[in-house]
Coordinates of C-alpha atoms in Angstrom, one line a residue:
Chain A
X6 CA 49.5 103.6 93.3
X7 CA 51.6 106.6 94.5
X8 CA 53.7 104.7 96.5
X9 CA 55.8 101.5 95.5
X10 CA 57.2 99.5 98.1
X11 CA 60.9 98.1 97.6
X12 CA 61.6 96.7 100.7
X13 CA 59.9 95.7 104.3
X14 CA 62.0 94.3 106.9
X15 CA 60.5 93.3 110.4
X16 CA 63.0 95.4 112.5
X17 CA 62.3 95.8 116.6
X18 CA 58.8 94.9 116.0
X19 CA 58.3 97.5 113.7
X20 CA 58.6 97.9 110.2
X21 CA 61.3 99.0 108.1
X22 CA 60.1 99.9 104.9
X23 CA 61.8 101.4 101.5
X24 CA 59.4 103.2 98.5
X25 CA 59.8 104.7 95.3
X26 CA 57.5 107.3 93.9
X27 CA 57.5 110.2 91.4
X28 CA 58.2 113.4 93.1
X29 CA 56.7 116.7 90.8
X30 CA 58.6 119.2 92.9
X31 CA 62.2 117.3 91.7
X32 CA 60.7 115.8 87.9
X33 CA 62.2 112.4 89.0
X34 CA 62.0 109.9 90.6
X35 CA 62.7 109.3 94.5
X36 CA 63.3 106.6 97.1
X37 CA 62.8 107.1 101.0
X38 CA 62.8 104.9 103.9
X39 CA 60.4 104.9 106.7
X40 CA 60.6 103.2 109.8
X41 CA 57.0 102.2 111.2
X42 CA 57.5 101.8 115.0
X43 CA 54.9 99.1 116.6
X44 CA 52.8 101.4 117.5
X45 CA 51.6 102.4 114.1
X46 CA 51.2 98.7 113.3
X47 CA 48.0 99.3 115.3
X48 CA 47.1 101.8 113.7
X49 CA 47.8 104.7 115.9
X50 CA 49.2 107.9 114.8
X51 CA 52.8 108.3 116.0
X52 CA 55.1 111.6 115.6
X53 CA 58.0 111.7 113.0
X54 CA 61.4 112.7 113.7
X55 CA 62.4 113.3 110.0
X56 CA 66.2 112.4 109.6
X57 CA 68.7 114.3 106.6
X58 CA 71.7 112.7 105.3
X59 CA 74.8 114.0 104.6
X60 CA 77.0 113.6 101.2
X61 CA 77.0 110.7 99.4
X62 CA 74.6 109.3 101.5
X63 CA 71.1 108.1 100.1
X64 CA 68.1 106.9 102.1
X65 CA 70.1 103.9 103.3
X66 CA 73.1 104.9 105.1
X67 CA 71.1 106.3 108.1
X68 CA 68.2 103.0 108.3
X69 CA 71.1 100.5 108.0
X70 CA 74.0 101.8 110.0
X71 CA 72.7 104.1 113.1
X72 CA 70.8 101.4 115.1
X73 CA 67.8 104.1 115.9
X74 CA 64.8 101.8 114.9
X75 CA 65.5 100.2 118.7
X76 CA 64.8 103.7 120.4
X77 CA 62.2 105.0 117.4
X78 CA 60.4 101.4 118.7
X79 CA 60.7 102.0 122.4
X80 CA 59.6 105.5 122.5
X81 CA 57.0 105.2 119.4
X82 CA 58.4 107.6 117.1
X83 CA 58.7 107.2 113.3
X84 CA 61.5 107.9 111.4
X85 CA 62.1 109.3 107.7
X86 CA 64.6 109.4 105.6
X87 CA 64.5 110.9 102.3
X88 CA 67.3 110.4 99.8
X89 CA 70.0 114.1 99.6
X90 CA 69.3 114.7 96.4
X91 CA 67.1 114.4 93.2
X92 CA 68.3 111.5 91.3
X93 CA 68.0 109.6 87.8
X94 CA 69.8 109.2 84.4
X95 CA 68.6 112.5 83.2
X96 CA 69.7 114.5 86.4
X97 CA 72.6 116.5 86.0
X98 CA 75.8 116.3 88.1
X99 CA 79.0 117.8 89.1
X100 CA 80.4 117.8 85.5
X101 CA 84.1 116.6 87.4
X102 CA 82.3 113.9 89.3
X103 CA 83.1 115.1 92.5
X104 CA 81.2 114.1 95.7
X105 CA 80.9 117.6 97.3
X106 CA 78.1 118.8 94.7
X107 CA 75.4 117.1 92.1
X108 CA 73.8 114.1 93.3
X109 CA 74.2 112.9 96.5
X110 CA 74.7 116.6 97.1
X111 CA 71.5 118.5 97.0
X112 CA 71.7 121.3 100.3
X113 CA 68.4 121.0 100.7
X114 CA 68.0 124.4 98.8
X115 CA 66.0 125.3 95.9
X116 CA 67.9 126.2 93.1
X117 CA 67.6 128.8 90.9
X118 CA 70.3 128.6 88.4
X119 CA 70.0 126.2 84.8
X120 CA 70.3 123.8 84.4
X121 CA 69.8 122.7 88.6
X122 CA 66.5 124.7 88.7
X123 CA 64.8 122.1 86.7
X124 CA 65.6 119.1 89.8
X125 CA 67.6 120.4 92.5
X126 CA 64.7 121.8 94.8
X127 CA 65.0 119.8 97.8
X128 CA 63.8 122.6 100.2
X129 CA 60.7 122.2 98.9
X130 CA 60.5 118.1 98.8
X131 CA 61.6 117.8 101.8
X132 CA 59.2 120.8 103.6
X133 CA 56.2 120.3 101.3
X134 CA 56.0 117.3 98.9
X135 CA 57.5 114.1 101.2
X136 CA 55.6 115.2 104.2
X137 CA 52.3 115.8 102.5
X138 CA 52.7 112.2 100.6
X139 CA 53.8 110.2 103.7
X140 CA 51.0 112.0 106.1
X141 CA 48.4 110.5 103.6
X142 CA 49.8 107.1 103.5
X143 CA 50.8 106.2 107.1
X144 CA 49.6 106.0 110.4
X145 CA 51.2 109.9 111.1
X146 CA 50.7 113.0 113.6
X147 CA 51.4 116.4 113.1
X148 CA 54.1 115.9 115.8
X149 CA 57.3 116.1 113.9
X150 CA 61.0 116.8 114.6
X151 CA 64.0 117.1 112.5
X152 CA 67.7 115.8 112.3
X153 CA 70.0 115.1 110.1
X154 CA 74.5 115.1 109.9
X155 CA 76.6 117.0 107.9
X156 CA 74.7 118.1 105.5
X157 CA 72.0 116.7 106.6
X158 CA 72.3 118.5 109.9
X159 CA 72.5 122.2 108.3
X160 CA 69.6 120.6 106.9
X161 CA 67.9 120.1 110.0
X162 CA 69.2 123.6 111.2
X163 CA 67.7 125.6 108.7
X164 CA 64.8 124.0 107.7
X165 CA 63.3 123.7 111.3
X166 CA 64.3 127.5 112.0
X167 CA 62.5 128.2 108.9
X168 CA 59.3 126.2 109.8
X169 CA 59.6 126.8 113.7
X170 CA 55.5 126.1 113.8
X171 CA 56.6 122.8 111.5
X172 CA 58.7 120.9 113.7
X173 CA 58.8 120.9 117.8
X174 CA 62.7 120.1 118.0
X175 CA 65.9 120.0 116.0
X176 CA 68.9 118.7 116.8
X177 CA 72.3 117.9 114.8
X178 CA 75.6 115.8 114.2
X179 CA 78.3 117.8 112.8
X180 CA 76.2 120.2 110.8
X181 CA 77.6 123.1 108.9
X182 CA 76.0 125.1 110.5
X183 CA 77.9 128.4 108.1
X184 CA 77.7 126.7 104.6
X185 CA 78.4 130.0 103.3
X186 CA 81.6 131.0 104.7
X187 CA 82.9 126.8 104.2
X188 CA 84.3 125.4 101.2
X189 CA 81.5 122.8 100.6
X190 CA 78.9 125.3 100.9
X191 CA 79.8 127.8 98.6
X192 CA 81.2 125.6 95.8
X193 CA 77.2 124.4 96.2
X194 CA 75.7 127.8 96.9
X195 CA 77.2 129.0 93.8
X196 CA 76.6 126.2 91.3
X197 CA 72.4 126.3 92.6
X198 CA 72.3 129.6 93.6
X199 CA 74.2 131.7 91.6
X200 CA 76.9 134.5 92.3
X201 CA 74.1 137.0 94.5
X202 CA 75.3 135.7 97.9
X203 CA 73.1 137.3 99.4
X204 CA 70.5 134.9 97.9
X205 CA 72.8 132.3 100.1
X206 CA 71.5 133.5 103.4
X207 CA 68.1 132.3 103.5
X208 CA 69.9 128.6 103.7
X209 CA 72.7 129.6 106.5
X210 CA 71.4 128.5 109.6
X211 CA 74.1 131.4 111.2
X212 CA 72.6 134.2 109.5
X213 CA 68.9 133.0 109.7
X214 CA 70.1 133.2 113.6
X215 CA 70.9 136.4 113.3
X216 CA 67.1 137.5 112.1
X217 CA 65.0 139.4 114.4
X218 CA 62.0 137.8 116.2
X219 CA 63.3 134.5 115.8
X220 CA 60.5 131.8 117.2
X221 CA 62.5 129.2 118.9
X222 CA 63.1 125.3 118.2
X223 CA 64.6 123.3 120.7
X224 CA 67.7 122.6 119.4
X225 CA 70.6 119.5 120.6
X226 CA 73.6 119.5 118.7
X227 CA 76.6 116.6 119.3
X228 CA 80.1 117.2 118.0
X229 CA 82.9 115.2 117.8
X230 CA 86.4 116.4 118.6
X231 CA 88.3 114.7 116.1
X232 CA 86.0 115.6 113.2
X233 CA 88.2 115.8 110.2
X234 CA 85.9 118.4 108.5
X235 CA 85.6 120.8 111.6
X236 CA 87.7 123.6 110.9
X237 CA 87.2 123.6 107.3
X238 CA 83.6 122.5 106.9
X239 CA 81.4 122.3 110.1
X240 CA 82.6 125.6 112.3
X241 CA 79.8 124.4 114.6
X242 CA 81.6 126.9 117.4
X243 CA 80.3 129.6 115.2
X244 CA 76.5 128.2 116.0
X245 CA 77.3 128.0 119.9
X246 CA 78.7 131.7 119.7
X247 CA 75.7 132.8 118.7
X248 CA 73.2 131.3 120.3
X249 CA 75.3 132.3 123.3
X250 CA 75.0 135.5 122.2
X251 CA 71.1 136.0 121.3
X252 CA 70.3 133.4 124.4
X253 CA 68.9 130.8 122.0
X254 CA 68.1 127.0 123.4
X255 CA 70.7 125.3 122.2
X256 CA 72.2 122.6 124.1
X257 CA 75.4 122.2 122.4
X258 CA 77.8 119.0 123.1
X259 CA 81.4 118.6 122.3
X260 CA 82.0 114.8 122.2
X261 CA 85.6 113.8 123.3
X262 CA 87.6 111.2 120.4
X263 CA 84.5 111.0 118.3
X264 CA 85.1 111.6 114.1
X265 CA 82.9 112.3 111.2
X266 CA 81.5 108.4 110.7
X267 CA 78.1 106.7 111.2
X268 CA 80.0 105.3 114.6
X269 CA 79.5 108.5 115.9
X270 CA 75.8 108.8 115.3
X271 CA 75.3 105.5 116.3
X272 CA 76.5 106.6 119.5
X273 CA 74.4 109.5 120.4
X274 CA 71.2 108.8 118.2
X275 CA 69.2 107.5 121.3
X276 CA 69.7 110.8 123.1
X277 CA 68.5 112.4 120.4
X278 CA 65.2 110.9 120.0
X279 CA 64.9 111.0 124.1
X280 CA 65.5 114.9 123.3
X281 CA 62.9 114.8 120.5
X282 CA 60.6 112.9 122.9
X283 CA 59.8 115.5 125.1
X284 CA 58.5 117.5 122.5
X285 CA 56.4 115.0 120.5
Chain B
X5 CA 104.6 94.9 112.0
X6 CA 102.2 92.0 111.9
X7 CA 99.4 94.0 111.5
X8 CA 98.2 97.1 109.5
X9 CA 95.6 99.3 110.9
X10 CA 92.9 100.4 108.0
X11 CA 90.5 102.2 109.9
X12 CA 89.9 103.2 113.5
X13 CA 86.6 104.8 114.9
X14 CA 85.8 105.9 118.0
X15 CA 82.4 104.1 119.3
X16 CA 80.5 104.4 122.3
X17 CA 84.0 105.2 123.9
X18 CA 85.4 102.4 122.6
X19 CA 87.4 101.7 119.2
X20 CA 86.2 100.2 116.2
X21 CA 88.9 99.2 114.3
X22 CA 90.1 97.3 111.1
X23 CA 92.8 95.5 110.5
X24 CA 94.8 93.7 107.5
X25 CA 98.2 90.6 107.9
X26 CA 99.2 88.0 105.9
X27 CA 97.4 84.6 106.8
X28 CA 100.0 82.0 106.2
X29 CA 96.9 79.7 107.1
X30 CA 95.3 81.0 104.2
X31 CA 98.2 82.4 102.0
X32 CA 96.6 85.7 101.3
X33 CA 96.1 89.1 103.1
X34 CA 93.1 89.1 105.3
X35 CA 91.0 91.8 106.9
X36 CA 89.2 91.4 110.1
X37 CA 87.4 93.6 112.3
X38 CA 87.4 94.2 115.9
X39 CA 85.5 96.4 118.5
X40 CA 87.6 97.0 122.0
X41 CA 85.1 98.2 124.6
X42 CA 86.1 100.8 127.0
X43 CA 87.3 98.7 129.3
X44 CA 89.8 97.1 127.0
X45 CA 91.6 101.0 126.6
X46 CA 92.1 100.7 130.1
X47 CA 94.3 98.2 129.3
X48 CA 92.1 95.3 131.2
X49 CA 91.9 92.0 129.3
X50 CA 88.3 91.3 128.5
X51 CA 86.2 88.7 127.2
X52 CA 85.3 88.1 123.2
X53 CA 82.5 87.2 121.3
X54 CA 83.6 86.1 118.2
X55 CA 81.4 86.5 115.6
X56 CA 81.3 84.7 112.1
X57 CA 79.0 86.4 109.1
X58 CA 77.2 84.9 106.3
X59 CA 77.4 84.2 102.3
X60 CA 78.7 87.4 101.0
X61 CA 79.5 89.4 104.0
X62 CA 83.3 90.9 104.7
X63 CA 84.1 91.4 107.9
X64 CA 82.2 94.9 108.1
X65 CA 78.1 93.9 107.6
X66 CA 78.3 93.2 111.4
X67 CA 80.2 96.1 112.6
X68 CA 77.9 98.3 110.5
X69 CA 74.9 96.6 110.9
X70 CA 74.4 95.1 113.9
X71 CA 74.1 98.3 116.7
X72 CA 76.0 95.7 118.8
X73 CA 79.1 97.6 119.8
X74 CA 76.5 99.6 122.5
X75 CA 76.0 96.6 124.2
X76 CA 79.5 95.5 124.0
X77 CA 80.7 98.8 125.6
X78 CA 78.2 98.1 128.7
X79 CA 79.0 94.4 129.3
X80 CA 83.1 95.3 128.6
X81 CA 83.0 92.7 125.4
X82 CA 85.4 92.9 122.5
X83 CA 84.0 91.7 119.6
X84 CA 86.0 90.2 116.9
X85 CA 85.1 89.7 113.5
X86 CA 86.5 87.8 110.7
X87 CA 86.7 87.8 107.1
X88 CA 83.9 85.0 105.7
X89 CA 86.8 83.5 102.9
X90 CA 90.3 83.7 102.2
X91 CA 90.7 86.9 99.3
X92 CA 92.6 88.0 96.6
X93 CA 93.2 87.8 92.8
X94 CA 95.0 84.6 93.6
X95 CA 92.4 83.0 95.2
X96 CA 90.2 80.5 93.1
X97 CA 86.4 81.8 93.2
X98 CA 82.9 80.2 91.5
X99 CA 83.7 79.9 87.9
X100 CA 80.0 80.6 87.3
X101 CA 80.3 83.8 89.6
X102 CA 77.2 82.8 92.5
X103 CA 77.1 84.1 95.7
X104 CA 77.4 80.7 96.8
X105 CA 80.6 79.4 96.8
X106 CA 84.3 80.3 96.6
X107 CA 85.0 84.3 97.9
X108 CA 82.5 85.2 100.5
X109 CA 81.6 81.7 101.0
X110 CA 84.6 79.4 102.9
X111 CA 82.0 77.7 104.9
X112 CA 84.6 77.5 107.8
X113 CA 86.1 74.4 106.7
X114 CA 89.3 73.1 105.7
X115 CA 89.1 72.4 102.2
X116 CA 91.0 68.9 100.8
X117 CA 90.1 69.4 97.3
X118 CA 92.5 71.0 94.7
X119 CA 92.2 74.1 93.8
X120 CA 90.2 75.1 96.9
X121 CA 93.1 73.4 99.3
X122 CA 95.4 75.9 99.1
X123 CA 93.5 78.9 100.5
X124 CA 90.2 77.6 101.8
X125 CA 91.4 76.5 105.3
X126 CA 88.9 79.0 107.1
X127 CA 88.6 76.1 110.0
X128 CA 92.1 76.5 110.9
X129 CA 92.3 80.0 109.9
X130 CA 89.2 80.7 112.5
X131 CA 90.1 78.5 115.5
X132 CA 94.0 79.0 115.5
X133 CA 95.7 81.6 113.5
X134 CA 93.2 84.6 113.9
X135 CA 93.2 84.0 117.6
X136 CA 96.7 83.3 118.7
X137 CA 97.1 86.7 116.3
X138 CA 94.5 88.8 118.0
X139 CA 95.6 87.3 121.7
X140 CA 99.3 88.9 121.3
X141 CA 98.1 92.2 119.7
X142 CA 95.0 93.0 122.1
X143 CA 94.0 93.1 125.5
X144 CA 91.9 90.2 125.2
X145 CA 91.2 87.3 128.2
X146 CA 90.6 83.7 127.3
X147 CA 87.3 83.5 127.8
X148 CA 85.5 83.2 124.4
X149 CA 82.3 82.9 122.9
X150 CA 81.1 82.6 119.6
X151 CA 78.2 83.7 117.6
X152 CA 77.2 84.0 113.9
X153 CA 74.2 84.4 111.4
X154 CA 73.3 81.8 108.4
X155 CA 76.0 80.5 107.2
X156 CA 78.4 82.1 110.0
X157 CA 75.5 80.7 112.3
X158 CA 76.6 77.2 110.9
X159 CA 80.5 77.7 111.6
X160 CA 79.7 79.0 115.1
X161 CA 77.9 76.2 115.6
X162 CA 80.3 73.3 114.3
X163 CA 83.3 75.3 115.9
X164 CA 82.0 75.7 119.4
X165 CA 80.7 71.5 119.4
X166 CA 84.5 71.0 118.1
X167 CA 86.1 73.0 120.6
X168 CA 84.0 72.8 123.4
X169 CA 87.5 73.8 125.8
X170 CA 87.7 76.9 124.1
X171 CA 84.1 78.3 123.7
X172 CA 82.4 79.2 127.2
X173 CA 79.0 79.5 125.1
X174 CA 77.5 79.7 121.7
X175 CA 74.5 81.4 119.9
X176 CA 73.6 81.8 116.3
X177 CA 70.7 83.6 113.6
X178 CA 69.1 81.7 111.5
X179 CA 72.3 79.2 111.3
X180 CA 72.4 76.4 108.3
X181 CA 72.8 73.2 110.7
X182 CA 72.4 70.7 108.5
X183 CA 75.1 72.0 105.5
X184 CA 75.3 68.2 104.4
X185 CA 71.4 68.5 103.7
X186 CA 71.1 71.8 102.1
X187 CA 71.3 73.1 98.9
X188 CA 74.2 75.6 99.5
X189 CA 76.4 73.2 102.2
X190 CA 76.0 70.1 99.0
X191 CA 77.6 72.8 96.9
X192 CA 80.1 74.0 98.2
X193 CA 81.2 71.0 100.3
X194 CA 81.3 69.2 97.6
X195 CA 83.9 71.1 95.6
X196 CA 85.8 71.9 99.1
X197 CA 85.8 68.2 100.7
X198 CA 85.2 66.1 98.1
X199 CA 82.7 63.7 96.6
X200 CA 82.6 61.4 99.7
X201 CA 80.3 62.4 102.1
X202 CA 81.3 60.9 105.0
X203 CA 84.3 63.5 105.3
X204 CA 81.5 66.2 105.4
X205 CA 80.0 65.1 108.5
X206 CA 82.8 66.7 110.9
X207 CA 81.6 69.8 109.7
X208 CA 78.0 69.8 110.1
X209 CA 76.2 70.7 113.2
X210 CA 73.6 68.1 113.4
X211 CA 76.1 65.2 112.6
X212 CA 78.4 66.3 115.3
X213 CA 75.3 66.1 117.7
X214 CA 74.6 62.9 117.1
X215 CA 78.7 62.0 118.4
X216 CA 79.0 60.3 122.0
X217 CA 80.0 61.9 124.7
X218 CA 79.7 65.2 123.5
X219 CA 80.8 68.0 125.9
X220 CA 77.6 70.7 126.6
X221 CA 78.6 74.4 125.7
X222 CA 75.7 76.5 126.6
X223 CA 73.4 77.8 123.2
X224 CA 71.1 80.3 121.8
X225 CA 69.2 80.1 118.3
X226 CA 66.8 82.7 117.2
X227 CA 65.5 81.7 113.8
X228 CA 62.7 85.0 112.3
X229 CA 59.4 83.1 111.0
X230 CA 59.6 84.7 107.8
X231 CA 63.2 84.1 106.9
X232 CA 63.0 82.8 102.9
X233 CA 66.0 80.6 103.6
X234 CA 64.4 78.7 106.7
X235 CA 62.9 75.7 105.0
X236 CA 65.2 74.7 101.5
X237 CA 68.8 75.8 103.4
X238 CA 68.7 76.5 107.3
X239 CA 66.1 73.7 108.6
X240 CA 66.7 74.8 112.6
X241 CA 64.0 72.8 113.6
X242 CA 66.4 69.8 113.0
X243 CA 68.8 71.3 115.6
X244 CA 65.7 71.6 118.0
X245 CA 64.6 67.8 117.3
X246 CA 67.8 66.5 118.0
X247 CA 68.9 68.8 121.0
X248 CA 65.1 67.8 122.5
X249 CA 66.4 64.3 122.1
X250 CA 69.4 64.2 123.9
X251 CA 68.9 67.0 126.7
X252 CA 70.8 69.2 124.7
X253 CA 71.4 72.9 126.7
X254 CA 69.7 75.0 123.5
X255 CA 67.7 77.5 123.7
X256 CA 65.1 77.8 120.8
X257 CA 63.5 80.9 120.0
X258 CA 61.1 81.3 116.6
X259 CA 61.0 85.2 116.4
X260 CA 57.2 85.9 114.3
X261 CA 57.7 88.4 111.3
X262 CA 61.2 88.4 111.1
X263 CA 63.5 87.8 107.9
X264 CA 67.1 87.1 107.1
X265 CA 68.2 90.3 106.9
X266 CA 70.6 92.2 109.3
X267 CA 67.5 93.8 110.6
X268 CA 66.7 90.8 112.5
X269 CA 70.1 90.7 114.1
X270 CA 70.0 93.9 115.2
X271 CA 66.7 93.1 116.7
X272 CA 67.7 90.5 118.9
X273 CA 71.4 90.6 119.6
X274 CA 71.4 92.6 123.1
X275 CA 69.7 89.4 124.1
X276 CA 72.9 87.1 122.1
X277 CA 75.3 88.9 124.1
X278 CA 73.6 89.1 127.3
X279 CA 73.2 85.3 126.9
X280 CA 77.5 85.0 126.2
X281 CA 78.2 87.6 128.6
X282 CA 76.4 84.8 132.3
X283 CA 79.4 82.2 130.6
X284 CA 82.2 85.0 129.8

């Protein structure tokens, strides 16, 4: 069996289900969540919106504390939520045991420096290995969409500008959407990448913006005023500047009194999937 | 200041927030959460459903968990939500360590029993001291329901049949209603109340039922098919029996496939406080 299940909750008439499996791309072992909408219950293929975390989060955070499964149910979408970063005993992390880098803390980049080379290649679990595994095993289209916070929202950003013909939407909480001109993202660019920052680029969703003959995702992005990590972090003003500037469909939100926290998803997740929905 | 703010987030344009003060109910420092809808900001009292969470919970499963606080924004709802036991080192807990009994587990009683009878007064703590507190501090009107899941599902129900003056309605998940016939209500009112029984009966929903004269406060139980706890600790059914008996207002809902988990609750409580919201 390539799949073991962990957990299967009844949830909005669908199911909410957790599974471990071996991932070859990371050499470890991984745990995602999927949420099965009623819909596939019967067997019919539903589109995905794929959903990235942010740091410190796992598979969990997202499934338990952002109340989407009620909209993924109404509007018969699936949702899946990968863990952020390879994980297990022999996995190496930030040697100072911060939370900003290690596990927890994979960018969704492939690294190429030792010793992170060996796990830390999330780019391509996330674009090639999960999708290929959960297409085989569940009742899936090749409709998907992406989103993700944080982290998890340059994420979303980059990988869906990357694999325009992959995914019909993106859209974003509080991404950073510059991780290589924030604090975060080059303390990680560095460690995975190595000191060549021009290596760093092909991850920045601003520079990948900035590429000629762009194809163009539908893109929603919701930020909240009081985010604690916006000047440092996030810049997400630099992502509106730009697609100002090169006339790129964004539809960018700035959401008054609203922080960093899972409150805010919780929200403005069911506009999101209404945006997805007119693309799956 | 009588209260200390932990944590405030903004939520569906109304504040989640988290609060600590020193319960001299209890004689420890308590936490408790509470949601203030929009309409609440504008500084107009509004209603409260009071909600009381099960073995092992804090006062935070719900307002993670739940997705309620949307629905609490629409109908102009507070939502308050208590601790589940009094805490601290100073507070006597399991000597064997299980989930059952002692911190995490006041089973909304007041206990008589030494060492329990110095902090375990969750009864009083829940029906008087928690909300003269909250009434001073918050824009909150008198009208009051209460709801609760398991073994929060059993104080909401003993509490509202108690205080049928002060509760406008009542609903619960999977509630135990028969604590004096269950495994984990034998347990723990045991060491709280005492060896004789007959003392237990005040506190159990079923006994309280069978009382003359009993005033009718409007009630919704949804217990999930599949819940592992349904037949050895929760026995609802016996609520049903005994409500079908005596024209008891209750309204009975089995929900097919569902568990215990919080996954159920978020299923189904739009409909709890829809319900609350006709009596509030």
């Amino acid at each position: 069996m390539v799949l073991e299940k962990l957990a299967d909750n009844y949830c909005f008439k669908g199911h909410q289900q957790r599974y471990s499996h071996y991932s070859s791309t990371l050499n470890c072992q991984m745990t995602f969540s999927i949420y099965l909408p009623p819909q596939a219950l019967m067997g019919q293929p539903v589109p995905v919106v794929y959903w990235l975390s942010g740091l410190t989060c796992t598979d969990e955070n997202f499934n338990q504390k952002a109340g989407a499964q009620r909209v993924a149910a109404e509007l018969g979408i699936a949702l899946i939520m990968p863990d952020t970063s390879p994980r297990g005993d022999n996995v190496p992390d930030d040697p100072d045991g911060h939370y900003d880098f290690g596990l927890g803390a994979g960018f969704y980049v492939n690294a190429t420096e030792s010793p992170w080379n060996k796990h830390y290649l999330m780019y391509d679990y996330i674009v090639n290995e999960l999708p290929s595994l959960v297409m085989k095993e569940f009742p899936l289209s090749d409709r998907w969409s992406i989103s993700g916070h944080s982290m998890g929202g340059h994420g979303a950003l980059m990988i869906a500008l990357r694999n325009p013909d992959r995914f019909k939407s993106v859209s974003a909480f509080a991404p950073i959407v510059n991780p290589v001109d924030s604090l975060w993202g080059k303390k990680a660019f560095r460690h995975y990448l190595g000191e060549n920052t021009t290596s760093w680029e092909a991850y920045d969703t601003c520079c990948i913006l900035k590429q000629e003959n762009l194809a163009k995702v539908p893109m929603l992005l919701d930020q909240g005023s009081e985010d604690e990590f916006l000047v440092n972090q996030l810049k997400t003003d630099r992502l509106k500047d730009i697609c100002d500037a090169i006339d790129y469909p964004l539809e960018y939100r700035v959401q008054p009194g609203y922080d960093h926290s899972y409150y805010f998803i919780a929200s403005f997740i069911e506009d999101h999937l209404r945006f997805h929905k007119q693309y799956l």
